Each structure stands twice: as structure tokens, then as C-alpha cells.
mmCIF file of C-alpha atoms in Angstrom:
data_model
loop_
_atom_site.group_PDB
_atom_site.id
_atom_site.type_symbol
_atom_site.label_atom_id
_atom_site.label_comp_id
_atom_site.label_asym_id
_atom_site.label_seq_id
_atom_site.Cartn_x
_atom_site.Cartn_y
_atom_site.Cartn_z
ATOM 1 C CA MET A 696 40.439 86.603 139.657
ATOM 2 C CA ILE A 697 42.377 86.218 142.957
ATOM 3 C CA LYS A 698 42.871 82.568 143.908
ATOM 4 C CA LEU A 699 41.659 81.549 147.369
ATOM 5 C CA LEU A 700 42.630 78.311 149.309
ATOM 6 C CA ILE A 701 40.230 77.363 152.213
ATOM 7 C CA VAL A 702 41.597 75.256 154.977
ATOM 8 C CA ASP A 703 39.599 73.617 157.753
ATOM 9 C CA ASP A 704 39.563 70.095 159.293
ATOM 10 C CA ASP A 705 35.652 70.308 159.167
ATOM 11 C CA MET A 706 34.170 69.373 155.916
ATOM 12 C CA TRP A 707 30.959 71.026 156.640
ATOM 13 C CA ILE A 708 32.693 74.398 157.356
ATOM 14 C CA ARG A 709 34.915 73.941 154.336
ATOM 15 C CA GLU A 710 32.114 73.454 151.900
ATOM 16 C CA GLY A 711 29.933 75.990 153.480
ATOM 17 C CA LEU A 712 32.529 78.581 153.245
ATOM 18 C CA LYS A 713 33.276 77.543 149.550
ATOM 19 C CA ARG A 714 29.617 77.539 148.770
ATOM 20 C CA ASN A 715 27.562 80.023 150.752
ATOM 21 C CA ILE A 716 29.809 83.121 150.251
ATOM 22 C CA ARG A 717 29.482 85.075 146.992
ATOM 23 C CA TRP A 718 33.264 85.279 146.408
ATOM 24 C CA GLU A 719 33.017 86.207 142.771
ATOM 25 C CA GLN A 720 31.369 89.488 143.653
ATOM 26 C CA ALA A 721 34.738 90.398 145.215
ATOM 27 C CA GLY A 722 36.878 89.236 142.158
ATOM 28 C CA ILE A 723 37.919 85.991 144.299
ATOM 29 C CA GLU A 724 37.834 82.327 143.047
ATOM 30 C CA VAL A 725 37.946 79.412 145.330
ATOM 31 C CA ALA A 726 40.792 77.443 143.772
ATOM 32 C CA GLY A 727 40.598 74.578 146.256
ATOM 33 C CA THR A 728 40.202 73.344 149.982
ATOM 34 C CA ALA A 729 42.224 71.389 152.367
ATOM 35 C CA ALA A 730 41.559 69.513 155.382
ATOM 36 C CA ASP A 731 44.768 70.371 157.326
ATOM 37 C CA GLY A 732 48.018 72.217 157.172
ATOM 38 C CA GLU A 733 49.943 69.336 155.442
ATOM 39 C CA GLU A 734 47.426 68.925 152.745
ATOM 40 C CA ALA A 735 47.344 72.663 152.433
ATOM 41 C CA LEU A 736 51.016 72.887 151.667
ATOM 42 C CA GLU A 737 50.585 70.296 148.963
ATOM 43 C CA ARG A 738 47.722 72.329 147.395
ATOM 44 C CA MET A 739 49.642 75.325 147.647
ATOM 45 C CA GLN A 740 52.379 73.922 145.342
ATOM 46 C CA GLU A 741 49.694 72.701 142.955
ATOM 47 C CA LEU A 742 47.366 75.794 142.957
ATOM 48 C CA GLN A 743 49.668 78.771 143.792
ATOM 49 C CA PRO A 744 46.846 80.522 145.606
ATOM 50 C CA ASP A 745 47.012 84.342 146.373
ATOM 51 C CA LEU A 746 45.186 84.019 149.609
ATOM 52 C CA VAL A 747 44.581 81.408 152.313
ATOM 53 C CA LEU A 748 41.577 81.454 154.670
ATOM 54 C CA THR A 749 42.724 79.039 157.286
ATOM 55 C CA ASP A 750 41.376 77.571 160.667
ATOM 56 C CA ILE A 751 43.871 77.494 163.488
ATOM 57 C CA GLN A 752 43.102 74.304 165.457
ATOM 58 C CA MET A 753 43.853 71.403 162.943
ATOM 59 C CA PRO A 754 45.495 68.037 163.269
ATOM 60 C CA PHE A 755 49.136 67.390 161.758
ATOM 61 C CA LEU A 756 49.909 70.968 161.134
ATOM 62 C CA ASP A 757 47.917 73.656 162.612
ATOM 63 C CA GLY A 758 47.066 77.005 161.046
ATOM 64 C CA LEU A 759 49.768 78.942 162.892
ATOM 65 C CA GLN A 760 52.472 76.436 161.633
ATOM 66 C CA LEU A 761 50.986 76.597 158.082
ATOM 67 C CA ALA A 762 51.212 80.504 158.126
ATOM 68 C CA GLU A 763 54.822 80.085 159.239
ATOM 69 C CA ARG A 764 55.572 77.687 156.313
ATOM 70 C CA ILE A 765 53.626 80.154 153.794
ATOM 71 C CA ASN A 766 55.582 83.130 154.978
ATOM 72 C CA GLU A 767 58.834 81.079 154.333
ATOM 73 C CA VAL A 768 58.031 79.636 150.943
ATOM 74 C CA TYR A 769 55.262 81.557 149.436
ATOM 75 C CA ALA A 770 56.218 85.394 150.246
ATOM 76 C CA GLY A 771 53.413 87.725 149.275
ATOM 77 C CA THR A 772 50.618 85.028 149.962
ATOM 78 C CA LYS A 773 48.080 86.878 152.220
ATOM 79 C CA VAL A 774 46.648 84.543 155.115
ATOM 80 C CA VAL A 775 43.420 85.173 156.951
ATOM 81 C CA PHE A 776 42.756 83.180 160.189
ATOM 82 C CA LEU A 777 39.272 82.012 160.851
ATOM 83 C CA THR A 778 38.838 80.491 164.324
ATOM 84 C CA GLY A 779 36.247 79.278 166.718
ATOM 85 C CA TYR A 780 38.263 80.530 169.670
ATOM 86 C CA ASP A 781 38.173 84.093 170.911
ATOM 87 C CA ASP A 782 41.565 83.823 172.341
ATOM 88 C CA PHE A 783 44.063 86.755 172.632
ATOM 89 C CA SER A 784 47.132 84.460 172.601
ATOM 90 C CA TYR A 785 46.041 83.297 169.064
ATOM 91 C CA ALA A 786 45.470 86.785 167.959
ATOM 92 C CA LYS A 787 48.906 87.680 169.243
ATOM 93 C CA GLN A 788 50.479 84.959 167.325
ATOM 94 C CA ALA A 789 48.465 85.893 164.209
ATOM 95 C CA LEU A 790 49.794 89.493 164.571
ATOM 96 C CA ARG A 791 53.365 88.032 164.706
ATOM 97 C CA LEU A 792 52.799 86.048 161.589
ATOM 98 C CA GLN A 793 51.646 89.234 159.809
ATOM 99 C CA ALA A 794 48.212 87.610 159.120
ATOM 100 C CA ALA A 795 45.940 89.850 157.042
ATOM 101 C CA ASP A 796 43.082 89.465 159.467
ATOM 102 C CA TYR A 797 41.758 87.386 162.408
ATOM 103 C CA ILE A 798 38.167 86.501 162.474
ATOM 104 C CA LEU A 799 35.816 84.239 164.293
ATOM 105 C CA LYS A 800 33.839 81.492 162.669
ATOM 106 C CA TYR A 801 30.492 82.750 164.141
ATOM 107 C CA GLU A 802 30.798 85.935 162.258
ATOM 108 C CA ASP A 803 28.275 86.154 159.188
ATOM 109 C CA ASN A 804 29.329 85.695 155.754
ATOM 110 C CA GLU A 805 29.410 89.200 154.832
ATOM 111 C CA VAL A 806 32.082 89.869 157.559
ATOM 112 C CA ILE A 807 34.140 87.053 156.259
ATOM 113 C CA LEU A 808 33.962 88.025 152.580
ATOM 114 C CA ASN A 809 34.852 91.787 153.587
ATOM 115 C CA ALA A 810 38.016 90.458 155.536
ATOM 116 C CA VAL A 811 39.139 88.224 152.715
ATOM 117 C CA ALA A 812 38.297 91.126 150.162
ATOM 118 C CA ALA A 813 40.470 93.464 152.120
ATOM 119 C CA ALA A 814 43.359 91.095 152.099
ATOM 120 C CA ALA A 815 42.854 90.719 148.464
ATOM 121 C CA SER A 816 43.109 94.315 148.010
ATOM 122 C CA THR A 817 46.248 94.554 149.921
ATOM 123 C CA PHE A 818 47.777 91.649 147.911
ATOM 124 C CA LEU A 819 46.894 93.385 144.613
ATOM 125 C CA ALA A 820 48.351 96.565 145.725
ATOM 126 C CA GLU A 821 51.589 94.937 146.936
ATOM 127 C CA ARG A 822 51.834 93.011 143.513
ATOM 128 C CA LYS A 823 51.288 96.378 141.561
ATOM 129 C CA GLU A 824 54.195 98.019 143.589
ATOM 130 C CA ALA A 825 56.458 94.959 143.007
ATOM 131 C CA GLU A 826 55.806 94.897 139.414
ATOM 132 C CA LYS A 827 56.588 98.573 139.239
ATOM 133 C CA ALA A 828 59.836 98.138 141.095
ATOM 134 C CA ARG A 829 60.743 95.140 138.846
ATOM 135 C CA LYS A 830 59.966 96.892 135.655
ATOM 136 C CA SER A 831 62.139 99.974 137.044
ATOM 137 C CA GLN A 832 65.025 97.734 137.955
ATOM 138 C CA SER A 833 64.778 95.936 134.609
ATOM 139 C CA LEU A 834 64.966 99.212 132.779
ATOM 140 C CA ILE A 835 68.030 100.224 134.759
ATOM 141 C CA GLN A 836 69.790 96.906 134.111
ATOM 142 C CA ASN A 837 69.083 97.129 130.465
ATOM 143 C CA LYS A 838 70.460 100.611 130.291
ATOM 144 C CA PHE A 839 73.614 99.663 131.889
ATOM 145 C CA LEU A 840 74.074 96.488 129.645
ATOM 146 C CA ALA A 841 73.482 98.642 126.691
ATOM 147 C CA GLU A 842 76.303 101.107 127.682
ATOM 148 C CA LEU A 843 78.510 97.931 128.012
ATOM 149 C CA LEU A 844 77.792 97.095 124.501
ATOM 150 C CA GLU A 845 79.182 100.391 123.209
ATOM 151 C CA GLY A 846 82.243 100.162 125.581
ATOM 152 C CA CYS A 847 83.632 100.370 129.034
ATOM 153 C CA ALA A 848 86.550 102.338 130.047
ATOM 154 C CA ASN A 849 86.657 101.143 133.849
ATOM 155 C CA PRO A 850 86.215 97.320 133.994
ATOM 156 C CA GLN A 851 86.666 97.326 137.837
ATOM 157 C CA TRP A 852 83.775 99.734 138.242
ATOM 158 C CA ALA A 853 81.689 97.781 135.874
ATOM 159 C CA ARG A 854 82.115 94.569 137.689
ATOM 160 C CA VAL A 855 81.002 96.312 140.991
ATOM 161 C CA GLU A 856 78.167 97.972 139.134
ATOM 162 C CA LEU A 857 76.816 94.552 137.833
ATOM 163 C CA GLY A 858 76.675 93.353 141.420
ATOM 164 C CA ASN A 859 74.827 96.415 142.644
ATOM 165 C CA LEU A 860 72.270 95.594 139.827
ATOM 166 C CA GLY A 861 71.915 92.055 140.689
ATOM 167 C CA ILE A 862 73.364 90.904 137.295
ATOM 168 C CA ALA A 863 75.302 87.680 137.776
ATOM 169 C CA ALA A 864 78.396 87.527 135.712
ATOM 170 C CA PRO A 865 81.063 85.473 137.325
ATOM 171 C CA GLU A 866 82.923 84.302 134.356
ATOM 172 C CA GLU A 867 85.780 86.061 132.549
ATOM 173 C CA PHE A 868 84.517 85.731 128.922
ATOM 174 C CA PHE A 869 81.715 87.637 127.066
ATOM 175 C CA GLN A 870 80.158 87.049 123.814
ATOM 176 C CA VAL A 871 77.269 89.053 122.090
ATOM 177 C CA ALA A 872 74.612 88.074 119.678
ATOM 178 C CA VAL A 873 72.506 90.489 117.587
ATOM 179 C CA ILE A 874 68.836 89.623 116.438
ATOM 180 C CA GLN A 875 68.511 91.521 113.201
ATOM 181 C CA PRO A 876 64.991 91.742 111.568
ATOM 182 C CA GLU A 877 64.541 90.419 107.919
ATOM 183 C CA ASP A 878 63.708 94.091 107.324
ATOM 184 C CA GLY A 879 66.058 96.167 109.421
ATOM 185 C CA ARG A 880 63.514 98.900 109.815
ATOM 186 C CA ARG A 881 60.742 96.666 110.934
ATOM 187 C CA PHE A 882 61.244 97.100 114.623
ATOM 188 C CA ALA A 883 61.551 100.894 114.222
ATOM 189 C CA ARG A 884 58.435 100.859 112.189
ATOM 190 C CA GLN A 885 56.453 99.110 114.842
ATOM 191 C CA GLY A 886 58.228 101.299 117.405
ATOM 192 C CA GLU A 887 55.574 103.835 117.513
ATOM 193 C CA GLY A 888 53.202 103.075 120.309
ATOM 194 C CA ASP A 889 52.950 99.877 122.365
ATOM 195 C CA ASN A 890 53.367 97.461 119.502
ATOM 196 C CA ALA A 891 57.163 97.607 119.095
ATOM 197 C CA GLU A 892 57.567 97.499 122.947
ATOM 198 C CA LEU A 893 55.298 94.380 123.042
ATOM 199 C CA LEU A 894 57.232 92.840 120.252
ATOM 200 C CA LEU A 895 60.667 93.568 121.653
ATOM 201 C CA PHE A 896 59.439 92.237 125.033
ATOM 202 C CA SER A 897 58.137 89.090 123.440
ATOM 203 C CA ILE A 898 61.450 88.409 121.716
ATOM 204 C CA GLY A 899 63.349 89.170 125.010
ATOM 205 C CA ASN A 900 61.118 86.729 126.870
ATOM 206 C CA ILE A 901 61.722 83.851 124.307
ATOM 207 C CA CYS A 902 65.452 84.649 124.546
ATOM 208 C CA SER A 903 65.349 84.516 128.333
ATOM 209 C CA GLU A 904 63.372 81.150 128.497
ATOM 210 C CA LEU A 905 65.420 79.211 125.979
ATOM 211 C CA GLY A 906 68.736 77.739 126.988
ATOM 212 C CA ALA A 907 68.571 78.623 130.800
ATOM 213 C CA GLU A 908 70.470 75.421 131.724
ATOM 214 C CA ALA A 909 73.117 75.549 129.124
ATOM 215 C CA PHE A 910 73.934 79.317 129.380
ATOM 216 C CA PRO A 911 72.569 80.509 132.733
ATOM 217 C CA TYR A 912 74.308 83.870 132.574
ATOM 218 C CA ARG A 913 72.644 85.294 129.502
ATOM 219 C CA TYR A 914 70.917 88.615 129.294
ATOM 220 C CA PRO A 915 68.558 90.163 126.557
ATOM 221 C CA VAL A 916 69.619 93.740 125.919
ATOM 222 C CA VAL A 917 66.979 96.054 123.981
ATOM 223 C CA TYR A 918 68.969 98.602 122.166
ATOM 224 C CA ASN A 919 68.722 100.470 118.887
ATOM 225 C CA ASN A 920 65.470 98.698 118.175
ATOM 226 C CA ARG A 921 67.196 95.437 118.136
ATOM 227 C CA VAL A 922 67.185 92.527 120.902
ATOM 228 C CA ASN A 923 70.825 91.689 121.584
ATOM 229 C CA LEU A 924 71.901 88.803 123.745
ATOM 230 C CA LEU A 925 74.957 89.064 126.027
ATOM 231 C CA PHE A 926 76.527 85.858 127.203
ATOM 232 C CA ASN A 927 78.938 85.449 130.049
ATOM 233 C CA LEU A 928 80.606 82.191 129.563
ATOM 234 C CA PRO A 929 83.317 80.055 131.239
ATOM 235 C CA ALA A 930 86.557 79.065 129.440
ATOM 236 C CA ALA A 931 88.661 75.971 129.462
ATOM 237 C CA ASP A 932 92.260 75.792 130.517
ATOM 238 C CA THR A 933 93.237 76.289 126.954
ATOM 239 C CA GLY A 934 91.572 79.635 126.829
ATOM 240 C CA GLU A 935 89.086 78.314 124.321
ATOM 241 C CA ASP A 936 85.403 78.704 125.326
ATOM 242 C CA PRO A 937 83.614 75.194 125.013
ATOM 243 C CA ALA A 938 80.196 76.694 125.666
ATOM 244 C CA ALA A 939 80.593 79.117 122.795
ATOM 245 C CA GLU A 940 80.707 76.230 120.414
ATOM 246 C CA CYS A 941 76.992 75.338 121.230
ATOM 247 C CA LEU A 942 75.963 78.960 120.797
ATOM 248 C CA PRO A 943 75.024 78.890 116.951
ATOM 249 C CA VAL A 944 72.979 75.930 117.534
ATOM 250 C CA HIS A 945 71.077 77.525 120.512
ATOM 251 C CA LEU A 946 70.661 80.904 118.518
ATOM 252 C CA GLU A 947 69.216 78.834 115.563
ATOM 253 C CA LYS A 948 66.568 77.456 117.977
ATOM 254 C CA ILE A 949 65.878 80.887 119.131
ATOM 255 C CA ARG A 950 65.520 82.013 115.309
ATOM 256 C CA ARG A 951 63.208 79.223 114.589
ATOM 257 C CA THR A 952 61.029 79.859 117.701
ATOM 258 C CA LEU A 953 60.681 83.466 116.721
ATOM 259 C CA GLU A 954 59.636 82.408 113.346
ATOM 260 C CA ASP A 955 57.151 79.715 114.564
ATOM 261 C CA TYR A 956 55.626 81.829 117.298
ATOM 262 C CA LEU A 957 55.894 85.426 116.318
ATOM 263 C CA LYS A 958 56.003 84.947 112.516
ATOM 264 C CA LEU A 959 59.010 86.960 112.607
ATOM 265 C CA GLN A 960 61.974 86.416 109.978
ATOM 266 C CA VAL A 961 65.285 87.202 111.721
ATOM 267 C CA SER A 962 69.046 86.851 111.184
ATOM 268 C CA VAL A 963 71.336 86.426 114.001
ATOM 269 C CA GLY A 964 74.880 87.797 114.001
ATOM 270 C CA LEU A 965 77.385 86.275 116.527
ATOM 271 C CA GLY A 966 80.507 87.990 117.677
ATOM 272 C CA THR A 967 83.668 86.305 118.747
ATOM 273 C CA CYS A 968 84.095 85.373 122.599
ATOM 274 C CA ARG A 969 86.030 87.997 124.242
ATOM 275 C CA LYS A 970 87.852 87.996 127.618
ATOM 276 C CA GLY A 971 87.004 90.908 129.833
ATOM 277 C CA ILE A 972 84.196 93.412 130.265
ATOM 278 C CA GLU A 973 86.167 95.984 128.448
ATOM 279 C CA ARG A 974 86.034 93.875 125.349
ATOM 280 C CA ILE A 975 82.260 93.329 125.226
ATOM 281 C CA SER A 976 81.849 96.187 122.564
ATOM 282 C CA LEU A 977 84.345 94.316 120.157
ATOM 283 C CA SER A 978 82.115 91.235 120.194
ATOM 284 C CA TYR A 979 79.111 93.375 119.765
ATOM 285 C CA GLY A 980 80.640 95.200 116.582
ATOM 286 C CA GLU A 981 81.354 91.828 115.188
ATOM 287 C CA ALA A 982 77.965 90.604 115.806
ATOM 288 C CA LEU A 983 76.360 93.573 114.187
ATOM 289 C CA ALA A 984 78.518 93.009 111.055
ATOM 290 C CA ALA A 985 77.747 89.310 110.924
ATOM 291 C CA ALA A 986 73.974 90.190 111.206
ATOM 292 C CA GLN A 987 74.212 92.046 108.004
ATOM 293 C CA LEU A 988 75.336 88.739 106.093
ATOM 294 C CA LYS A 989 71.677 88.028 105.417
ATOM 295 C CA PRO A 990 70.996 90.473 102.546
ATOM 296 C CA ILE A 991 74.180 89.221 100.857
ATOM 297 C CA THR A 992 73.386 85.583 101.075
ATOM 298 C CA GLY A 993 69.630 86.073 100.676
ATOM 299 C CA GLU A 994 68.682 83.548 103.467
ATOM 300 C CA ALA A 995 67.880 84.066 107.127
ATOM 301 C CA GLY A 996 70.207 82.219 109.643
ATOM 302 C CA VAL A 997 72.855 82.542 112.385
ATOM 303 C CA PHE A 998 75.972 83.971 111.012
ATOM 304 C CA VAL A 999 79.313 83.736 113.128
ATOM 305 C CA SER A 1000 81.824 86.755 112.886
ATOM 306 C CA GLY A 1001 84.802 84.544 112.126
ATOM 307 C CA GLU A 1002 82.943 82.845 109.293
ATOM 308 C CA ILE A 1003 82.635 86.001 107.307
ATOM 309 C CA ARG A 1004 86.309 86.465 107.002
ATOM 310 C CA HIS A 1005 86.769 83.073 105.308
ATOM 311 C CA SER A 1006 88.401 83.476 101.919
ATOM 312 C CA GLN A 1007 87.135 81.737 98.627
ATOM 313 C CA SER A 1008 89.817 79.112 99.014
ATOM 314 C CA SER A 1009 89.089 78.337 102.576
ATOM 315 C CA HIS A 1010 85.418 78.105 101.406
ATOM 316 C CA HIS A 1011 86.219 75.374 98.953
ATOM 317 C CA SER A 1012 88.360 73.643 101.645
ATOM 318 C CA LEU A 1013 85.361 73.687 103.986
ATOM 319 C CA LEU A 1014 83.101 72.358 101.468
ATOM 320 C CA LYS A 1015 85.423 69.623 100.370
ATOM 321 C CA GLU A 1016 85.513 68.433 103.908
ATOM 322 C CA MET A 1017 81.789 68.612 104.227
ATOM 323 C CA GLU A 1018 81.410 66.550 101.088
ATOM 324 C CA ARG A 1019 83.952 63.956 102.444
ATOM 325 C CA TYR A 1020 81.960 63.791 105.633
ATOM 326 C CA ILE A 1021 78.651 63.411 103.985
ATOM 327 C CA ARG A 1022 80.012 60.485 101.658
ATOM 328 C CA GLN A 1023 81.372 58.715 104.787
ATOM 329 C CA HIS A 1024 78.096 59.069 106.774
ATOM 330 C CA PHE A 1025 75.229 59.151 104.150
ATOM 331 C CA ARG A 1026 74.069 55.713 105.248
ATOM 332 C CA GLU A 1027 73.070 57.244 108.619
ATOM 333 C CA GLU A 1028 69.535 58.127 108.476
ATOM 334 C CA GLU A 1029 69.944 60.805 111.262
ATOM 335 C CA LEU A 1030 72.678 62.660 109.222
ATOM 336 C CA ASN A 1031 71.746 66.386 109.160
ATOM 337 C CA LEU A 1032 73.232 69.669 108.472
ATOM 338 C CA THR A 1033 73.991 70.438 112.215
ATOM 339 C CA ALA A 1034 76.056 67.382 112.557
ATOM 340 C CA ILE A 1035 78.061 68.347 109.320
ATOM 341 C CA ALA A 1036 78.510 72.040 110.364
ATOM 342 C CA GLY A 1037 79.617 70.923 113.806
ATOM 343 C CA HIS A 1038 82.247 68.693 112.162
ATOM 344 C CA VAL A 1039 83.807 71.612 110.382
ATOM 345 C CA HIS A 1040 83.128 74.092 113.304
ATOM 346 C CA ILE A 1041 80.841 76.416 111.535
ATOM 347 C CA SER A 1042 77.035 77.245 111.918
ATOM 348 C CA PRO A 1043 74.332 75.262 110.246
ATOM 349 C CA ALA A 1044 73.219 78.457 108.564
ATOM 350 C CA TYR A 1045 76.698 79.265 107.178
ATOM 351 C CA ALA A 1046 77.070 75.531 105.984
ATOM 352 C CA SER A 1047 73.619 75.993 104.138
ATOM 353 C CA THR A 1048 74.922 79.151 102.528
ATOM 354 C CA LEU A 1049 78.186 77.558 101.389
ATOM 355 C CA PHE A 1050 76.205 74.750 99.753
ATOM 356 C CA LYS A 1051 73.810 76.908 97.918
ATOM 357 C CA LYS A 1052 76.674 79.356 96.669
ATOM 358 C CA TYR A 1053 79.096 76.691 95.542
ATOM 359 C CA LYS A 1054 76.898 73.575 94.761
ATOM 360 C CA GLY A 1055 73.870 75.408 93.277
ATOM 361 C CA THR A 1056 71.567 73.284 95.609
ATOM 362 C CA ASN A 1057 70.587 73.022 99.210
ATOM 363 C CA PHE A 1058 71.955 70.190 101.500
ATOM 364 C CA SER A 1059 68.772 68.243 101.481
ATOM 365 C CA GLU A 1060 68.661 67.917 97.641
ATOM 366 C CA TYR A 1061 72.313 67.087 97.633
ATOM 367 C CA LEU A 1062 72.061 64.198 100.125
ATOM 368 C CA ILE A 1063 68.923 62.871 98.429
ATOM 369 C CA GLN A 1064 70.922 63.075 95.026
ATOM 370 C CA LEU A 1065 73.890 61.041 96.543
ATOM 371 C CA ARG A 1066 71.711 58.425 98.095
ATOM 372 C CA MET A 1067 69.661 57.967 94.926
ATOM 373 C CA ASP A 1068 72.983 57.647 92.919
ATOM 374 C CA LYS A 1069 74.319 54.946 95.351
ATOM 375 C CA ALA A 1070 70.925 53.251 95.417
ATOM 376 C CA ALA A 1071 70.982 52.992 91.751
ATOM 377 C CA GLU A 1072 74.491 51.611 91.714
ATOM 378 C CA LEU A 1073 73.507 48.902 94.167
ATOM 379 C CA LEU A 1074 70.247 47.956 92.308
ATOM 380 C CA ALA A 1075 72.302 47.645 89.125
ATOM 381 C CA ALA A 1076 75.249 45.646 90.534
ATOM 382 C CA THR A 1077 73.754 43.548 93.158
ATOM 383 C CA ASP A 1078 71.006 41.193 94.090
ATOM 384 C CA ALA A 1079 70.047 43.102 97.068
ATOM 385 C CA LYS A 1080 66.305 43.524 97.857
ATOM 386 C CA SER A 1081 64.652 46.904 97.664
ATOM 387 C CA TYR A 1082 64.411 47.174 101.362
ATOM 388 C CA GLU A 1083 68.141 46.315 101.903
ATOM 389 C CA VAL A 1084 69.155 48.855 99.357
ATOM 390 C CA ALA A 1085 66.937 51.436 101.291
ATOM 391 C CA GLU A 1086 68.764 50.618 104.445
ATOM 392 C CA GLN A 1087 72.220 50.747 102.882
ATOM 393 C CA VAL A 1088 71.666 54.221 101.627
ATOM 394 C CA GLY A 1089 70.090 55.614 104.765
ATOM 395 C CA TYR A 1090 66.407 54.879 104.599
ATOM 396 C CA ARG A 1091 64.737 52.525 107.188
ATOM 397 C CA ASN A 1092 61.344 53.010 105.534
ATOM 398 C CA PRO A 1093 61.383 51.250 102.274
ATOM 399 C CA GLN A 1094 58.033 52.719 101.170
ATOM 400 C CA TYR A 1095 59.381 56.168 101.557
ATOM 401 C CA PHE A 1096 62.620 55.101 99.761
ATOM 402 C CA SER A 1097 60.602 53.868 96.825
ATOM 403 C CA VAL A 1098 58.738 57.128 96.518
ATOM 404 C CA LEU A 1099 61.942 59.059 96.407
ATOM 405 C CA PHE A 1100 63.582 56.782 94.030
ATOM 406 C CA LYS A 1101 60.587 56.776 91.569
ATOM 407 C CA LYS A 1102 60.257 60.685 91.916
ATOM 408 C CA HIS A 1103 64.051 60.850 91.015
ATOM 409 C CA TYR A 1104 64.317 58.192 88.173
ATOM 410 C CA GLY A 1105 60.719 58.051 87.121
ATOM 411 C CA LYS A 1106 60.385 54.289 87.848
ATOM 412 C CA SER A 1107 60.349 51.909 90.831
ATOM 413 C CA PRO A 1108 63.469 50.257 92.181
ATOM 414 C CA SER A 1109 62.328 46.968 90.711
ATOM 415 C CA GLU A 1110 61.524 48.486 87.293
ATOM 416 C CA TYR A 1111 64.958 50.272 87.326
ATOM 417 C CA ARG A 1112 66.723 46.936 88.112
ATOM 418 C CA ARG A 1113 64.890 45.262 85.402
ATOM 419 C CA ASP A 1114 65.766 47.694 82.720
ATOM 420 C CA GLN A 1115 69.413 47.698 83.795
ATOM 421 C CA GLN A 1116 69.566 44.038 83.283
ATOM 422 C CA GLN A 1117 68.254 44.132 79.795
ATOM 423 C CA ILE A 1118 70.929 46.550 78.795
#
């Protein structure tokens, strides 16, 4: 339905226009009314109407002034003037403001409906044309960005072309992420007909909407039945890219959102940050390789290119440092895998993979085991109350602690202490 806002300082006229004209037969819904131009602007922001039917002579802000403001702020919204004055100067000003129509209040309801319906038709036609132009522009942008993923022989020309296509990329550094389905063929299978296009569009939308503030220059690129993400990033004076450190966490959020909303299991590969448009393809190649790590590890996640190259000895060094950090911070209830991974500068997914591979358990189980062991030591060696022990091992909720402890040892904390005292 097309949304209409009716503006008139006469309440009876407002209500009459709203109730006595069969708007629905023209596919029009009266979204709201306003008593003057100022109130109309407030309602415009709230209701976002497609059409405005307004009186001209009103207090505070008249219809002509309202139309000027609408043209400035709400381009595309159609204005139909309804006035009690058959004055050529008003008609002349309405023409200057590109009003959809100018009709007199004493016209019958059918004339008014026809005028507004004609404005609605114009609005729909213009919206359709704008959408076609937007889609065409989007396809051209996507094609050019896909070409950059494969390689760029002329960086200066590419910079100019980015500007011509309206793609903002003011920074020097680029980094590519590849979203890989759990089954690498899944997008291709769904690529027959509209299903795949809709799926890829949905993934691209989610990628576009998340992280707008942290990563303003990020572009989904649909290529080879995958959704790829091209990031244009700033760099610190050291040449290192501080924003890139946040990318694995951001990509993990995207991965989980796809899982929650689209029921889609994906892994994400992230290439290294590269300086210059001509090196985008290098980051892309690394991201593709990183995305393939999932079948090896057996877990979906975010995999960073540099992490794949770690040797077994460096794996042990990383794990040793993670264990040291956990033992130092296990008393903090909010301790999580993201914090630990950040401490050793790897992604949470990669940290999880290392835990499972070398410890034979996941992080949560490892942390609970450590906390339960420490709790048992405190119960056996001190007179601390059960709730005090719970706090000292990272649990603010003593009931939850007791449940975990009993599940772990087969007895409550008080029973465990009693048994230890009898030994």
C-alpha cells in the first residue's frame, strides 16, 4: 500500500478527507494526519509517507513552505496541493515546487481521489526506475570488485574507476574475507533459479548491515558462488593495521548471524592486510586457502591466513601461553575464548581448534575442570563458605556452582568437604 499523509489546519476537513474517500480502492493507506506544516514534518520523520496531500494556507508553516522542505529532505515524495483559493499565484508556486497536482477543496471526492491516485502511479513508476538503476549500478560495482579480487594491473586506473562507480575506498590497505559454505557446493546447488540469488543477496545484506560503524568501507562481492568481503582499512604509523585486529571477531559475528537467521553453516577465511589495490588478489588467495581449513579441523569458524602457517612448535607455544593466561584469570567470571584468543593475537575459532587438537577437549570443559579442581583444593584446605569458594573460582551464583560441582564430583561442596575431613 502507498502511504499518504493528510495535512490541513481544519480538523473537520482532515477527518473528512481521511474517512469519506475510499483510498483503499486505489491502493492507498492514510498513514496519518497533521494540523500544520511543522507537525507534518514531525509526522514525516515518523511515518515516512510516499504522498502528502496538503492545504496551502496554514499557521506556523504553510503548505508551500512544507513542500520546499519535503523536496530538500524527502526526495521522491509526491505532494498534492489542496486549497480553497483558486489563485493563479498559488498554482504558479506549486508548479515551481514540482507538485504532483493542484486541486480545489470544493472538488468532489472522486476528483481528489483521482488526483492522489495519479500521484501514486507516478511515485511507483519512479521508484521502479530508481530500483532498476540501483540494481544495474550494483551489478556493475560487483563485477568491477570481482575483477579486483583476481588481480589489478593498473592501480591508478582502478582508483579512478572506483570513484566513477561511487565506491569509497580512501585508505591504502585492503583485506579480503571469503565466506565458505559448510558444503562448498551448496551455493552452486542452490544457484539454479532464484533460490541461490536470494540466498547470496541475503548473505550480502547481513554482511553490509553488520559493522557499519567499525568498518565503513566494506563491500560484499558475489563471485564464484561465494560471498566475499573486501575491506578498505586505515593503517597506523607503524604500518600495522589496528582495525584488522578486530576483523576476526567481526567476522565471527557475521558467521553466527548467518547460522542463526539463515540456518547456514559457513566457515570464513581471512587473508592478510595488504597495501595497495594491486595486492587485493594476494589477500583474496590467502582468504580462499584459509576458508578451506574447516574440512581439516572439522569445525566451522573464522580462520586467518597467518594462523595456518604456524608450525607444531608454535602451536604448543600458543597453547602454553593461553593456559598461562587462563590460570591467571580463571577467577574472572566473564573470562571467555574471545579474550584469550585476543591475548595471543589469534581468532577465537583458531584458539578453539588448538584446544580441541592438543588438549582433547573444548575451552569450556577445560575451564570448568580447572575451576572445579581449584574449588576442591579450597574446600579441602580452608574453612571458606561454599559461596566464598564459588566467588574465588569465578562463579557469582553459588547455586550454579553447587550444581556444577556435584555434576563433576558426584557430591555437593559440603559433602565433599566432610569426606575430605574424615580422610
